[in-house]
Coordinates of C-alpha atoms and ligand atoms in Angstrom, one line a residue:
X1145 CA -5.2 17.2 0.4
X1146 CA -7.1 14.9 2.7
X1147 CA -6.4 16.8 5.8
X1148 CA -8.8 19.4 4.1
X1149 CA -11.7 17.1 3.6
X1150 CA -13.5 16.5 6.9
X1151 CA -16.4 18.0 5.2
X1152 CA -16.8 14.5 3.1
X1153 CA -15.9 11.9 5.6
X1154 CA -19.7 11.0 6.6
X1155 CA -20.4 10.1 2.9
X1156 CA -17.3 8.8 2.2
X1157 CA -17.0 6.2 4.7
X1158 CA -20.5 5.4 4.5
X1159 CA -21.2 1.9 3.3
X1160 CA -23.9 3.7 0.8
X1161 CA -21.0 6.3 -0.4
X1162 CA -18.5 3.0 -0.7
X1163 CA -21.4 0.9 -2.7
X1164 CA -22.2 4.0 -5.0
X1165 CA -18.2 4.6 -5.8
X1166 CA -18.2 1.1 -6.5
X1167 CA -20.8 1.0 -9.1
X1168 CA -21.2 4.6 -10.5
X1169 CA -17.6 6.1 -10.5
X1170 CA -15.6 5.2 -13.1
X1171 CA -11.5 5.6 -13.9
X1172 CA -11.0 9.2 -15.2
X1173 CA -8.1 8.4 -18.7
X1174 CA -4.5 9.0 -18.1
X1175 CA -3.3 12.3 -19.9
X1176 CA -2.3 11.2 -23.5
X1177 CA 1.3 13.5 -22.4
X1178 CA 2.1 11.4 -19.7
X1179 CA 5.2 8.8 -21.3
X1180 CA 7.1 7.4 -18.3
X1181 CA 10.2 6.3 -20.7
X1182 CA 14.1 6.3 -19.2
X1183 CA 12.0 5.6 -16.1
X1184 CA 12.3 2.9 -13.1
X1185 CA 9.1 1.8 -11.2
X1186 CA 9.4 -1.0 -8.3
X1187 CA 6.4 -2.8 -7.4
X1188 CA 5.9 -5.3 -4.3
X1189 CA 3.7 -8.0 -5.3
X1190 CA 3.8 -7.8 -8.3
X1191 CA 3.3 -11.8 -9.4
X1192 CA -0.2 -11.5 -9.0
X1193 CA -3.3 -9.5 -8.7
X1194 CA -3.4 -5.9 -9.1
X1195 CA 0.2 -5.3 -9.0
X1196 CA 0.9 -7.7 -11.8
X1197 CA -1.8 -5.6 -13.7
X1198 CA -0.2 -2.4 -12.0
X1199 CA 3.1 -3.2 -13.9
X1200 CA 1.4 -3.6 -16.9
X1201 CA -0.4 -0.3 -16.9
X1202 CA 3.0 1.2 -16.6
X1203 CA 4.9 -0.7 -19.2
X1204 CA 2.2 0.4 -21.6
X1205 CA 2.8 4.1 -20.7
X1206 CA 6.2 3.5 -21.8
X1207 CA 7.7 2.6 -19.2
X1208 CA 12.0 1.7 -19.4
X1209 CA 12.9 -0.5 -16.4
X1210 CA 10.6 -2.7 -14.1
X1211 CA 11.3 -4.3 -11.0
X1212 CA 9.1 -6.9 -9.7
X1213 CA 9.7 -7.2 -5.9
X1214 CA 8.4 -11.0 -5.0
X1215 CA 8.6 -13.4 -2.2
X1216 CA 8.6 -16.1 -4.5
X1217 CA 11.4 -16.5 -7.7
X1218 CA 9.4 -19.5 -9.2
X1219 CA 6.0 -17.0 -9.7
X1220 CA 8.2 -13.7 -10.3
X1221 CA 9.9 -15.1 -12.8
X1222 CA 6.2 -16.6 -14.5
X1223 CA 5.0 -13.5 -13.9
X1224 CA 7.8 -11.5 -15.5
X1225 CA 8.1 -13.5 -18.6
X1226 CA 4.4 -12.9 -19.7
X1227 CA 5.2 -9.2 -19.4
X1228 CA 8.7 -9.6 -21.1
X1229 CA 6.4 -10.9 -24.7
X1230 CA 4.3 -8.6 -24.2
X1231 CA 7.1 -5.3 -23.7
X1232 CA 10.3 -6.7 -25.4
X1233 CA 12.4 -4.2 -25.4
X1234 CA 11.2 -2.7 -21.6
X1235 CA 13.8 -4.4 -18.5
X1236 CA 12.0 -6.6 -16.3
X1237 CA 13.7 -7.7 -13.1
X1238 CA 12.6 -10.2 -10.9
X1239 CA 13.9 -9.5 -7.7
X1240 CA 13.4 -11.0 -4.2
X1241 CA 11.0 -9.2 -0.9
X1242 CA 9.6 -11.3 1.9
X1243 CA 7.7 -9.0 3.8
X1244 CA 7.5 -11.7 6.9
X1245 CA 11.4 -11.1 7.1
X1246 CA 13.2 -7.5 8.6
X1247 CA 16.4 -9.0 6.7
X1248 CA 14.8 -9.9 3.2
X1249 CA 13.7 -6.4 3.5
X1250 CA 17.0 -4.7 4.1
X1251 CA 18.9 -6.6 1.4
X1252 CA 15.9 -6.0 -1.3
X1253 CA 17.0 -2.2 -0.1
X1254 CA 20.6 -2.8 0.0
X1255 CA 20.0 -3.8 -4.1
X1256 CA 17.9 -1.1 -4.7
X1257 CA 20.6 1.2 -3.7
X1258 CA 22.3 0.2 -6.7
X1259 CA 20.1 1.5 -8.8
X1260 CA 20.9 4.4 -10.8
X1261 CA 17.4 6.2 -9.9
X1262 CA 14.2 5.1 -8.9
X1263 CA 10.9 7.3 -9.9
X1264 CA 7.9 5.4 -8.7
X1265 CA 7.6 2.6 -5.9
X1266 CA 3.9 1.0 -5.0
X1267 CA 3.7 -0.8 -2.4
X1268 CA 1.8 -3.2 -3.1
X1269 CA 2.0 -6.7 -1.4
X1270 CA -0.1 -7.6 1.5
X1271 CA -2.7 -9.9 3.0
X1272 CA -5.7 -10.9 4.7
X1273 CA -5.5 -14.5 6.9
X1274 CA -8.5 -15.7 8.4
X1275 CA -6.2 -17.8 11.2
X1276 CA -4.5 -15.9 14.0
X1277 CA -0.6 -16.7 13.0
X1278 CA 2.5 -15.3 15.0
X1279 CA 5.1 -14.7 12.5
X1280 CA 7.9 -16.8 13.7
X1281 CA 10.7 -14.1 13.1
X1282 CA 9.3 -11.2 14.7
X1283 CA 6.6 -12.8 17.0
X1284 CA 4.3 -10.3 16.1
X1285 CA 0.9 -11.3 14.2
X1286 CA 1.0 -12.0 11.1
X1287 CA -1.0 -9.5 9.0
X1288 CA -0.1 -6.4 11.0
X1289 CA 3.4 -8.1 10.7
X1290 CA 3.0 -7.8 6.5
X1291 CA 0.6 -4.8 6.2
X1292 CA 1.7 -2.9 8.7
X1293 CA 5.0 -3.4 10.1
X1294 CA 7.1 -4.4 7.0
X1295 CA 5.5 -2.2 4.8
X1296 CA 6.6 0.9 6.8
X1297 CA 10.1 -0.6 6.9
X1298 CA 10.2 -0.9 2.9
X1299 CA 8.7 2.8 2.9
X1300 CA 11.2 4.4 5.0
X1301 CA 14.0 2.5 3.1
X1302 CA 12.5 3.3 -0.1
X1303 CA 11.8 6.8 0.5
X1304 CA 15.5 7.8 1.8
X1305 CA 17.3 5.8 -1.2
X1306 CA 14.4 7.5 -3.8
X1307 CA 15.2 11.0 -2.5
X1308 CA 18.9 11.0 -2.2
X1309 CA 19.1 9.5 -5.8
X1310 CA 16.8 12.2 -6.8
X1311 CA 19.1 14.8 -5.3
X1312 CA 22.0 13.2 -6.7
X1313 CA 20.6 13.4 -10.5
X1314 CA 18.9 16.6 -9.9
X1315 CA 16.2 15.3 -11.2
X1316 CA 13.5 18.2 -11.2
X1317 CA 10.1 16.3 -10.3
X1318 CA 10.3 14.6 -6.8
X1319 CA 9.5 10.3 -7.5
X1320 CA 6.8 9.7 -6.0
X1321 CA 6.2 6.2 -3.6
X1322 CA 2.1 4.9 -3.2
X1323 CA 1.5 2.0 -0.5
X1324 CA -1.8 0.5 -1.1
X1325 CA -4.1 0.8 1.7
X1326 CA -7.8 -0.2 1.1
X1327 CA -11.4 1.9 2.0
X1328 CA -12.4 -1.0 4.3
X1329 CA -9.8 1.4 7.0
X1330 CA -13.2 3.8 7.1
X1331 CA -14.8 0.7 8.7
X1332 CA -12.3 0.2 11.4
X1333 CA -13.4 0.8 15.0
X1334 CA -9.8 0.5 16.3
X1335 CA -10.0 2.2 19.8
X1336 CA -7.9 4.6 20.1
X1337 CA -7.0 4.7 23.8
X1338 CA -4.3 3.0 24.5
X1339 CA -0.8 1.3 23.1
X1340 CA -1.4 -0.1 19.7
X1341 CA 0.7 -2.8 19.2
X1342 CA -0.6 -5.2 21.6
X1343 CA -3.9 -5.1 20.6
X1344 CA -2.7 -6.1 17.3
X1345 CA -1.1 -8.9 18.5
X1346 CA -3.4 -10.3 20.8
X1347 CA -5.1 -13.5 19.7
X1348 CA -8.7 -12.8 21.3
X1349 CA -10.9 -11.6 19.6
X1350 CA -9.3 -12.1 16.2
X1351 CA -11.5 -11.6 13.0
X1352 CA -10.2 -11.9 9.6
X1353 CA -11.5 -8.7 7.9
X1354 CA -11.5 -6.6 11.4
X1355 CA -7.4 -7.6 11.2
X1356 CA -7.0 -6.2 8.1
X1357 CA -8.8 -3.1 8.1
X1358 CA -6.9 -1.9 11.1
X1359 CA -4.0 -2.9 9.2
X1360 CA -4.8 -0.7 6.5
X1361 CA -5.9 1.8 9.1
X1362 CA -2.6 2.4 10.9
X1363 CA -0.8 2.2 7.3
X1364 CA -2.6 5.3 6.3
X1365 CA -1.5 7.0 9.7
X1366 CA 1.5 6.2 9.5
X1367 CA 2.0 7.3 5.9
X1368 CA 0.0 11.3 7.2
X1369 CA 2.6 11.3 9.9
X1370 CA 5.5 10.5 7.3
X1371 CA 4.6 13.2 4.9
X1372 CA 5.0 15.8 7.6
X1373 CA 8.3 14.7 8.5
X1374 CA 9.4 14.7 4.4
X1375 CA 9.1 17.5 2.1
X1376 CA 6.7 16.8 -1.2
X1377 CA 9.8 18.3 -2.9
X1378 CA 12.2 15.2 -2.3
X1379 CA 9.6 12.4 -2.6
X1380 CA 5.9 12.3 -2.7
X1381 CA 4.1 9.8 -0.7
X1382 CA 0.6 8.7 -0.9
X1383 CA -1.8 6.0 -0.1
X1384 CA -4.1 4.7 -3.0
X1385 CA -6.8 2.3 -2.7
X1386 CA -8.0 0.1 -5.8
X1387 CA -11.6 -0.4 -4.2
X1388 CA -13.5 -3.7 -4.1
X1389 CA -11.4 -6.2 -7.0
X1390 CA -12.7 -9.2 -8.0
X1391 CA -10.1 -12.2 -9.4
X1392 CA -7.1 -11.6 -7.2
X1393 CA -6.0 -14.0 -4.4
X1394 CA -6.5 -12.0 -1.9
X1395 CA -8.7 -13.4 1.4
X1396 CA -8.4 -16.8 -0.2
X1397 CA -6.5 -18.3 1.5
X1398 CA -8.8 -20.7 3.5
X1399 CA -8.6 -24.3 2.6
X1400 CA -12.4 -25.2 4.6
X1401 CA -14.3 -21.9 3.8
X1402 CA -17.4 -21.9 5.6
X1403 CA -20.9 -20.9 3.7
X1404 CA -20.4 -17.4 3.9
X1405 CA -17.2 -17.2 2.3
X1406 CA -17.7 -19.9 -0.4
X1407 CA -21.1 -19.3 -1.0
X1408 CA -22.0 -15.2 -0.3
X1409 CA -18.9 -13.6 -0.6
X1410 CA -18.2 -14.5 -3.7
X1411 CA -21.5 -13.5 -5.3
X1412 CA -20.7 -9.7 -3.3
X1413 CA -17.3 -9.7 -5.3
X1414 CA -18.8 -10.6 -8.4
X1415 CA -21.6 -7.8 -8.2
X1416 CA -20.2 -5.0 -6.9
X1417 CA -16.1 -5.6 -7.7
X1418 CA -14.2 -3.9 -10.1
X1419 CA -11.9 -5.8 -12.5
X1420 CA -8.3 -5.5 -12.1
X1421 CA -7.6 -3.2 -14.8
X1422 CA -9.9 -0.7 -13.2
X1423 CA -8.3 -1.2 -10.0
X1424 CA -4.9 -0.7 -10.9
X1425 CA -5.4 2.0 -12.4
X1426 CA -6.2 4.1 -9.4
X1427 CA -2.6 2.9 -8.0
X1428 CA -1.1 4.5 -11.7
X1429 CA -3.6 7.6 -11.4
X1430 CA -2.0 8.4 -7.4
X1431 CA 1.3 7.6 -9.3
X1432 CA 1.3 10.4 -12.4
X1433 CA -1.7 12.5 -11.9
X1434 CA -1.9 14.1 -8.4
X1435 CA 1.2 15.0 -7.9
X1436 CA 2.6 17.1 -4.6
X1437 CA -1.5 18.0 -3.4
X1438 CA -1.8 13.9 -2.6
X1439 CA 1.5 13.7 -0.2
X1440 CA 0.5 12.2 2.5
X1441 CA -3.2 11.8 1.1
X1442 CA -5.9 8.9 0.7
X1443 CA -6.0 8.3 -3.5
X1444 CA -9.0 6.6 -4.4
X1445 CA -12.1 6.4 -7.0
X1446 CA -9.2 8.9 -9.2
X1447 CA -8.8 11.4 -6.8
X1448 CA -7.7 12.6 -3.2
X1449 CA -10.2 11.9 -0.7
X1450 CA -10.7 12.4 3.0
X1451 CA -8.9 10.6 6.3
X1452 CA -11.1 8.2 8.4
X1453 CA -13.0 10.9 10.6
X1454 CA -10.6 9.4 13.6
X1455 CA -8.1 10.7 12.3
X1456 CA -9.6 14.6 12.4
X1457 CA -9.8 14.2 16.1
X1458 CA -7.8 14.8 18.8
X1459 CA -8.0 11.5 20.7
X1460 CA -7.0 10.7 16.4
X1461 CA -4.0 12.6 16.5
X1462 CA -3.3 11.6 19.8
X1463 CA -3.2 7.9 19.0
X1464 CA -1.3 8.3 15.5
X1465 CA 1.8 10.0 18.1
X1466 CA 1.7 6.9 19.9
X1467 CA 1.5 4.5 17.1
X1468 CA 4.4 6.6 15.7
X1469 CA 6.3 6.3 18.8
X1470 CA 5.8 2.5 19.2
X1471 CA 7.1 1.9 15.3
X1472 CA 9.9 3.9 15.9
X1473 CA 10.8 1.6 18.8
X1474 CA 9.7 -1.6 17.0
X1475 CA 12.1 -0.2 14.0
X1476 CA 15.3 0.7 16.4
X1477 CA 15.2 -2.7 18.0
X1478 CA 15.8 -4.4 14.5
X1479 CA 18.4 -1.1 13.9
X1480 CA 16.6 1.2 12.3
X1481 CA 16.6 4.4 13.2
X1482 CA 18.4 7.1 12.1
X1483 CA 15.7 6.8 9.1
X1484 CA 13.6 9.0 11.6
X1485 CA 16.0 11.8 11.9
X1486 CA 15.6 13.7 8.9
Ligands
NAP735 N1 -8.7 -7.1 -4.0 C1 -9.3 -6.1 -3.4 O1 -10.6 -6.1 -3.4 C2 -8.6 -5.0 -2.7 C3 -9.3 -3.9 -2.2 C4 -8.6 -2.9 -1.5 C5 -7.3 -3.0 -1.4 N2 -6.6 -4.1 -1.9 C6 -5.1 -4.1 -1.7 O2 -4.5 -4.3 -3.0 C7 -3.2 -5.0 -2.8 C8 -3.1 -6.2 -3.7 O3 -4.0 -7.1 -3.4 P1 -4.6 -8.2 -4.4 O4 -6.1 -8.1 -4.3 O5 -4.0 -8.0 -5.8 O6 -4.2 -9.5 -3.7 P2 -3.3 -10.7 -4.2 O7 -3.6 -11.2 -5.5 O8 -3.4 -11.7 -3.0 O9 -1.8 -10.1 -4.2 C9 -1.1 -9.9 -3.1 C10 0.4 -9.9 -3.4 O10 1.1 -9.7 -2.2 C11 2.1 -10.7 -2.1 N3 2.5 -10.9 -0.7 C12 1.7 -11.4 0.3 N4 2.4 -11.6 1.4 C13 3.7 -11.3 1.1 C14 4.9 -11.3 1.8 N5 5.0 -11.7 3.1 N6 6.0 -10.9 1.2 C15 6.0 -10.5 -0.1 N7 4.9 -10.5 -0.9 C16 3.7 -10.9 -0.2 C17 1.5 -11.9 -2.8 O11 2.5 -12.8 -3.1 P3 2.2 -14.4 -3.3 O12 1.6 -14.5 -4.7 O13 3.6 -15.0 -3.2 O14 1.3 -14.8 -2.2 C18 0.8 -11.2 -4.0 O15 1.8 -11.0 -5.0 C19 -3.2 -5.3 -1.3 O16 -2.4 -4.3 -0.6 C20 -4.6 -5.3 -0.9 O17 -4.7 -5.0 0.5 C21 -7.2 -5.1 -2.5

């Protein structure tokens, strides 16, 4: 469990310990027993990138019925139909999740409710925007809006509609939910005095990479915080990380790069990142292979590893109450919130 591992944090979240993982650790083989058949997965994001790959990884271990959670029908449906050649006789649904929109959210939910059980969610879906952008529906930034914000709303949804249908089929091994977070969170030097949310939101200073690790930061508090509330018995919930990937879309979203990012940071990728089947299949490793030790855990490099060392401390702890507290009211005000009595 990672709240055991303060021991490892100062190699960990080094950038030597992140360059060596990224170069000398490699994906440890998926037990030849594991065959996820009569099995339902959902996966946000999964039109591109490592979550397209991520559903492929499971269709080949058999799984019986996919849904691809997309923003966009056009690329879902692309997506989908490569994956339906490929797995003829697996069910592949396209189905619709814009995580800049509360309601989007709550009717993908709504659907998913429908379902007769659902074993596996990743969470998938997120970006990184190198312009400061209020999201018009929520006025909140736009990144924390998508990474953060949205993403605990889907978890909360997901998790309460995974366990009750896991309770209703009596269904012996808890389904188990991953949200993707990322290592860069071990780089963040969030502060953490003070209310969260505004600082998120604030336009100056706003940096592009700095945005996103906090993003992924607070995502992995959150998710600690969650798996105290929730037993590992009704649903497992973990965070995985895929490490450095090279060939998804993700940062690219600038139309005038400047020298560094069309120039250097392409040559970093291309040295030190890992392809996107390797990737994945740390998201499919925190899925099927740690079971109830990673609730509430960091998955990455094919195994649990440690918090931030923020995280350990008390101004830490202190910080993830209020970042608790300020979701909680972000959630009510939309009318969410009996998901927090449990
Ligand atoms: N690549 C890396 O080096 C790396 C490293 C660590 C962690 N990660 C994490 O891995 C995950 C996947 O990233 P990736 O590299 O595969 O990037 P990607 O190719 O850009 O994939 C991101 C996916 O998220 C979707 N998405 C973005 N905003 C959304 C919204 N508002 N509503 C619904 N879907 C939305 C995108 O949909 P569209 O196609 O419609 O834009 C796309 O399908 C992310 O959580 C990322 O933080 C990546």
């Amino acid at each position: 469990m990672s709240s055991k591992l303060e021991k490892d944090v100062a190699w960990e979240s080094s950038i030597l310990g992140i360059f060596y993982k990224q170069l000398f650790v490699h994906p440890k083989p998926i037990l030849s027993t594991i065959q996820l058949s009569g099995q339902t997965a959902i996966i946000t994001g999964a039109n591109s990138g490592l979550g397209f790959e991520a559903a492929r990884q499971l269709l080949h271990l058999g799984l019986s019925h996919l849904i691809m959670a997309v923003r966009s029908k056009i690329k879902g449906e692309a997506a989908a139909s490569k994956l339906r050649s490929e797995f003829p006789s697996t069910k592949i649904e396209v189905s619709i999740v814009n995580l800049s929109d509360y309601d989007s959210i709550t009717e993908f939910a709504k659907r998913c409710r429908d379902l007769e059980h659902i074993d596996f969610a990743i969470l998938n879906a997120a970006l990184q925007n190198s312009k400061f952008e209020k999201n018009d529906n929520t006025g909140h930034e736009s990144v924390f809006q998508t990474n953060y914000l949205s993403t605990t709303l889907l978890v909360l949804l997901l998790s309460s509609i995974m366990k009750e249908k896991k309770h209703r089929h009596g269904t012996r091994e808890p389904p188990v939910l991953t949200v993707v977070g990322s290592d860069t969170m071990y780089l963040s030097k969030f502060e953490a005095s003070g209310p969260v949310f505004p600082r998120m939101d604030n336009p100056a200073p706003y940096a592009k990479i700095k945005q996103y690790m906090d993003s992924k930061l607070l995502l992995m508090m959150f998710v600690a915080q969650l798996a105290d509330e929730i037993s590992p018995e009704d649903i497992i919930i973990n965070v995985s990380n895929p490490g450095l990937t090279a060939g998804t879309s993700l940062g690219k979203d600038d139309e005038k790069p400047g020298f560094m990012e069309r120039y250097i940071v392409p040559i970093f990728i291309h040295a030190l990142g890992r392809s996107t089947q390797v990737g994945a299949s740390n998201y499919i490793h925190a899925l099927v292979e740690e079971g109830r030790e990673s609730h509430g855990s960091f998955v990455s490099d094919w195994a649990i590893k440690p918090y931030p060392a923020l995280m350990y401390k008390k101004e830490g702890r202190n910080m993830i109450e209020r970042l608790w507290q300020e979701t909680t009211e972000e959630l009510k005000s939309i009318g969410v919130d009996t998901l927090f009595q449990r």
